[in-house]
PDB file of C-alpha atoms in Angstrom:
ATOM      1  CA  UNK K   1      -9.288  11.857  19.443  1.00 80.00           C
ATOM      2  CA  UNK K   2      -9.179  15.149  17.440  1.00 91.00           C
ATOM      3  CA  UNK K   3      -7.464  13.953  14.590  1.00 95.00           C
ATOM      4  CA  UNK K   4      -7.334  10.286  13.367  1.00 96.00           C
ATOM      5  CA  UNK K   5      -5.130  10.869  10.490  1.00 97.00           C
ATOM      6  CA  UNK K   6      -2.496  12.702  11.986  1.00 97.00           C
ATOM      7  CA  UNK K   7      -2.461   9.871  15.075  1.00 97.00           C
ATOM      8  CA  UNK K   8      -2.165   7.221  12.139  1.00 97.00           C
ATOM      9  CA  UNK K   9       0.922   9.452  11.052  1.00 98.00           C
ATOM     10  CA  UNK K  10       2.265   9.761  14.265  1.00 97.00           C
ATOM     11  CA  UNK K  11       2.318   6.319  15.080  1.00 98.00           C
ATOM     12  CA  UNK K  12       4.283   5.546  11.594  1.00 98.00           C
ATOM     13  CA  UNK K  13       6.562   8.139  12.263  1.00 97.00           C
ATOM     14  CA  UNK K  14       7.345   6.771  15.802  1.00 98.00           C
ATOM     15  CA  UNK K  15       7.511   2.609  14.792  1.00 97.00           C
ATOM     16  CA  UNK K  16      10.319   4.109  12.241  1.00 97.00           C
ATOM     17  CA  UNK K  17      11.842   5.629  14.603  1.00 97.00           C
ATOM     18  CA  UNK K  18      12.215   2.880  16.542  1.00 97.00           C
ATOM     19  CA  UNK K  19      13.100   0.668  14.074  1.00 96.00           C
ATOM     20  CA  UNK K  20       9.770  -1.501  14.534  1.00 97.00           C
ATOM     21  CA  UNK K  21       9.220  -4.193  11.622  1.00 97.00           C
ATOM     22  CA  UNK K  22       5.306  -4.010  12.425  1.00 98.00           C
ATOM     23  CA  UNK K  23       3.279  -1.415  13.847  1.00 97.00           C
ATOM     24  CA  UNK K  24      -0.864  -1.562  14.787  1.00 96.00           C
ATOM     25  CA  UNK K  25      -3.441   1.100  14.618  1.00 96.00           C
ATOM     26  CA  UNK K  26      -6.730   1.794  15.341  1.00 95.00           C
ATOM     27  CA  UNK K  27      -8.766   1.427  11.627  1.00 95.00           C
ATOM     28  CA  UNK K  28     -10.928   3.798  10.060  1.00 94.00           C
ATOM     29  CA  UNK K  29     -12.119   3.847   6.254  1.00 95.00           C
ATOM     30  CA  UNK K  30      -9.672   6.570   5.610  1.00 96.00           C
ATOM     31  CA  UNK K  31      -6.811   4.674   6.941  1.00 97.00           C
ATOM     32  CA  UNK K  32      -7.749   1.931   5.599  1.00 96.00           C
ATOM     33  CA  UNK K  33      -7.416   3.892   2.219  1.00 97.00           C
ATOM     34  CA  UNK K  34      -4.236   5.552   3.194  1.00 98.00           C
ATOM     35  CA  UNK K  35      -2.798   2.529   3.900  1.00 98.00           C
ATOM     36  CA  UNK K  36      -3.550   0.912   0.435  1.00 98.00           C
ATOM     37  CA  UNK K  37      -1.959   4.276  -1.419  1.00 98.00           C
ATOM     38  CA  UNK K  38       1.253   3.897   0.490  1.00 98.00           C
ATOM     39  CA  UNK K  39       1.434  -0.038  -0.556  1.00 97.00           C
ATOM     40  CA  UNK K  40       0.826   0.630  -3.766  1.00 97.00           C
ATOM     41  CA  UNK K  41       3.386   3.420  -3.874  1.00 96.00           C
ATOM     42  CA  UNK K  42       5.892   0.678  -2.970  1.00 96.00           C
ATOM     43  CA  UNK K  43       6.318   2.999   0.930  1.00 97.00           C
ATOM     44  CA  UNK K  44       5.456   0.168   3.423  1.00 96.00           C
ATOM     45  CA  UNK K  45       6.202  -3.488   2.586  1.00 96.00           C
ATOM     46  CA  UNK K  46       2.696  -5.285   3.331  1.00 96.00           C
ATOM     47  CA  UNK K  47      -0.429  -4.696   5.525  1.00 97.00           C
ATOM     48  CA  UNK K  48      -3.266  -6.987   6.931  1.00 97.00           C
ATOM     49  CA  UNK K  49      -7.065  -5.271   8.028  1.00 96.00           C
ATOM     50  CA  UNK K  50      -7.773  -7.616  11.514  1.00 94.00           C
ATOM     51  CA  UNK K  51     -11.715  -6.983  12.225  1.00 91.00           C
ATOM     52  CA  UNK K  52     -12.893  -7.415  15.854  1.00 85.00           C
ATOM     53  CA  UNK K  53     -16.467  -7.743  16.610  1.00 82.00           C
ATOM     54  CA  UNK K  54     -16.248  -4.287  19.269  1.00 78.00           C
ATOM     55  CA  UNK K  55     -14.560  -2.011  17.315  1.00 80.00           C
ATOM     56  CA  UNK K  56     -14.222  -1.206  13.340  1.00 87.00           C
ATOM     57  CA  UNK K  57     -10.581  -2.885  13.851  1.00 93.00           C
ATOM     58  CA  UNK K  58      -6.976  -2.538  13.835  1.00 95.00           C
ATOM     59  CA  UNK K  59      -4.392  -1.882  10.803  1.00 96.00           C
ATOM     60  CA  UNK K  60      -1.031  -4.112  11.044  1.00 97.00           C
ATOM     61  CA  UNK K  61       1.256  -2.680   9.009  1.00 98.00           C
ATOM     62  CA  UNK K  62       4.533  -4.009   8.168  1.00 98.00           C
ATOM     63  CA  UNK K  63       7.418  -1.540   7.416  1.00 97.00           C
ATOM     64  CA  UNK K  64       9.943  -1.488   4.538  1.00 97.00           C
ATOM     65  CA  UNK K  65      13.404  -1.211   4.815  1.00 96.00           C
ATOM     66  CA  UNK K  66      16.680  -1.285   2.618  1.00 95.00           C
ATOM     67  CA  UNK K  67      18.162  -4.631   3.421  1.00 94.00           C
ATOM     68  CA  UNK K  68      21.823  -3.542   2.903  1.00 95.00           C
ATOM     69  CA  UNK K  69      21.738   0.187   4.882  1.00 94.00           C
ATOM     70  CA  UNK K  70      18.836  -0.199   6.976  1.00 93.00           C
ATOM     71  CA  UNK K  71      17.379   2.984   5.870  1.00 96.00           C
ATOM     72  CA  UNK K  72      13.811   3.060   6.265  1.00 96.00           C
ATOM     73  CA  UNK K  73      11.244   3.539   2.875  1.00 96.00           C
ATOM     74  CA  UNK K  74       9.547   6.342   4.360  1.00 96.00           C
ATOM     75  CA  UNK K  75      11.894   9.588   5.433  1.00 96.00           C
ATOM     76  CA  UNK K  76       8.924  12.177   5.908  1.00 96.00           C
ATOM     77  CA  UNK K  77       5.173  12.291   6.852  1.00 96.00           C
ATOM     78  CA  UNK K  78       3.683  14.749   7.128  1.00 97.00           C
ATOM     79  CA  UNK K  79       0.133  16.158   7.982  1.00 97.00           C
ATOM     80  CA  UNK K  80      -1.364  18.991   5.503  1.00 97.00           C
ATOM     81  CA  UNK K  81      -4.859  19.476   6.118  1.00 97.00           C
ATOM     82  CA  UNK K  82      -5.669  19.664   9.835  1.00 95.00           C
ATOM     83  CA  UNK K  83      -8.995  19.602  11.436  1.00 96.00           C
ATOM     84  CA  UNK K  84      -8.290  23.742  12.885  1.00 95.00           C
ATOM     85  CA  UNK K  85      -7.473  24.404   9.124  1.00 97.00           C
ATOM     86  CA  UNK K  86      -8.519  22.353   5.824  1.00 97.00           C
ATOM     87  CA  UNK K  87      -5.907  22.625   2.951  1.00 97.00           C
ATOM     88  CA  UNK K  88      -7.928  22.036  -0.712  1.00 98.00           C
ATOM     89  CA  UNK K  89      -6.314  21.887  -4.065  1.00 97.00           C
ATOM     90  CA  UNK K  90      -7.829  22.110  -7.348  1.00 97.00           C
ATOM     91  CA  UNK K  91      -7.203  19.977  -9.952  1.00 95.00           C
ATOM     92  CA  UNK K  92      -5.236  22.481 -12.010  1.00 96.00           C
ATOM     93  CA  UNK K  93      -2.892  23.588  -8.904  1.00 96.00           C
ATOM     94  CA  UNK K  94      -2.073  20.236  -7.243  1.00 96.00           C
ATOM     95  CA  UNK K  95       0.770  19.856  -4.976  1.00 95.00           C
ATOM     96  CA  UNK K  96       3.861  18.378  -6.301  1.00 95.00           C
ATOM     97  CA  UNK K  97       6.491  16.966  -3.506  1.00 96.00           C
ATOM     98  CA  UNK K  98       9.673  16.932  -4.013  1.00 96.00           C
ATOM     99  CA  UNK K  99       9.170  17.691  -7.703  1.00 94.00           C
ATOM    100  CA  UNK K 100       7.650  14.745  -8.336  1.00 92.00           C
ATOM    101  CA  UNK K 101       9.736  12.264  -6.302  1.00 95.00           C
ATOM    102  CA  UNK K 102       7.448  12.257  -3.617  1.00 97.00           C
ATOM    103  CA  UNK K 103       3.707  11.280  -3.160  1.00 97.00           C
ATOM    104  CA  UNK K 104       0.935  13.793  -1.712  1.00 98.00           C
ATOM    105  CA  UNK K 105      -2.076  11.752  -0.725  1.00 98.00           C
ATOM    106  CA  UNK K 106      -5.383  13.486  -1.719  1.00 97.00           C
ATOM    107  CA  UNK K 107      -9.386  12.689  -0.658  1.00 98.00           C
ATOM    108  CA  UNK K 108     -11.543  13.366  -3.371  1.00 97.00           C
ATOM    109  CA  UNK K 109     -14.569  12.610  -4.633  1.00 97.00           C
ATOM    110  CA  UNK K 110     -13.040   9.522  -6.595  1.00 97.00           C
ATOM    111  CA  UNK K 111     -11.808   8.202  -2.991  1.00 97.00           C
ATOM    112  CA  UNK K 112      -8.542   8.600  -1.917  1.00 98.00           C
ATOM    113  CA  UNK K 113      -5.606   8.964  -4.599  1.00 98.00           C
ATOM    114  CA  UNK K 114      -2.213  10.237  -4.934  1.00 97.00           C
ATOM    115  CA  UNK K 115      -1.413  13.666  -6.430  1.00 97.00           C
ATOM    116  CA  UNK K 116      -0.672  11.891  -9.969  1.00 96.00           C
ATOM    117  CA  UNK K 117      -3.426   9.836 -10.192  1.00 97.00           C
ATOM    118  CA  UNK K 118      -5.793  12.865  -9.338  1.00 97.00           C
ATOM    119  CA  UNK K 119      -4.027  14.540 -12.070  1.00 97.00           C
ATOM    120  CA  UNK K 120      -4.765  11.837 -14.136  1.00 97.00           C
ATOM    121  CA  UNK K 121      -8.491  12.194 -13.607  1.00 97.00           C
ATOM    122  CA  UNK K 122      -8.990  15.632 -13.333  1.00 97.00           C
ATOM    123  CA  UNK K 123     -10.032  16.181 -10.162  1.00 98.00           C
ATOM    124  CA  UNK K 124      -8.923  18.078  -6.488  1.00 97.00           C
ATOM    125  CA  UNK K 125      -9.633  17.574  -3.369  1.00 98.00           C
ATOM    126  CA  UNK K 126      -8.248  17.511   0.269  1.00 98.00           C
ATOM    127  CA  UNK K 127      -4.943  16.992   0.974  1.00 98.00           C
ATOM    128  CA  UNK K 128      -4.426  14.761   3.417  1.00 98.00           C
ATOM    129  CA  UNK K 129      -0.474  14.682   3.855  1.00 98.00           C
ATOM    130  CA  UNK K 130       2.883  14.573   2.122  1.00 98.00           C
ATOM    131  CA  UNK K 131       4.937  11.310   1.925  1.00 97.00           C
ATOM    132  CA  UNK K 132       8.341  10.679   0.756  1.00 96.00           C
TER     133      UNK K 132
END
């Protein structure tokens, strides 16, 4: 696989879709991150890390919906920085998404933070994707 992230992306993007209440991935240290940004942003409603002694492990990852419309939490994902072409930001031009309604996830040197947060500390980095 070329590109981890935007397979972890992918397969969000499809389980909503689909309507899925839980969707598994394949875990890596950056999802792993990922995953805990887009709890914490209130975007998916819980997630468990299930080690197996083979492989680094899989990501189950329990979506969020509105109870009343059925609308999912997430409307948009999408992938900035690609492996063919790497998308950086400085800490005095950071991406804002949808003027500050959504969330740009960022890798940086202080591990992997929204676009606020790395405002917050002063610091750019590589931006992963946009959420919202």
């Amino acid at each position: 696989m070329t590109d981890p992230i935007a397979d972890y992306l992918t397969r969000l993007r499809n389980a909503i879709k689909a309507k899925h209440r839980v969707v598994d991935i394949p875990a890596s240290n950056i999802k792993k991150e990922m995953t805990k940004v887009l709890h914490d942003k209130g975007y998916i409603l819980n997630y468990k890390f299930e080690e197996t002694k083979n492989h680094q492990g899989n990501i189950k990852i329990a979506l969020k919906y509105n109870p009343e419309t059925k609308q999912p939490a997430i409307f948009h994902l999408e992938r900035v920085s690609k492996p063919g072409l790497r998308k950086y930001a400085p800490a005095d031009a950071l991406p804002r998404v949808l003027n500050g309604l959504g969330v740009a996830i960022l890798s940086t040197s202080h591990g992997v933070v929204t676009d606020k947060e790395a405002r917050d500390m002063n610091v750019g980095g590589e931006v992963l994707c946009y959420v919202y």
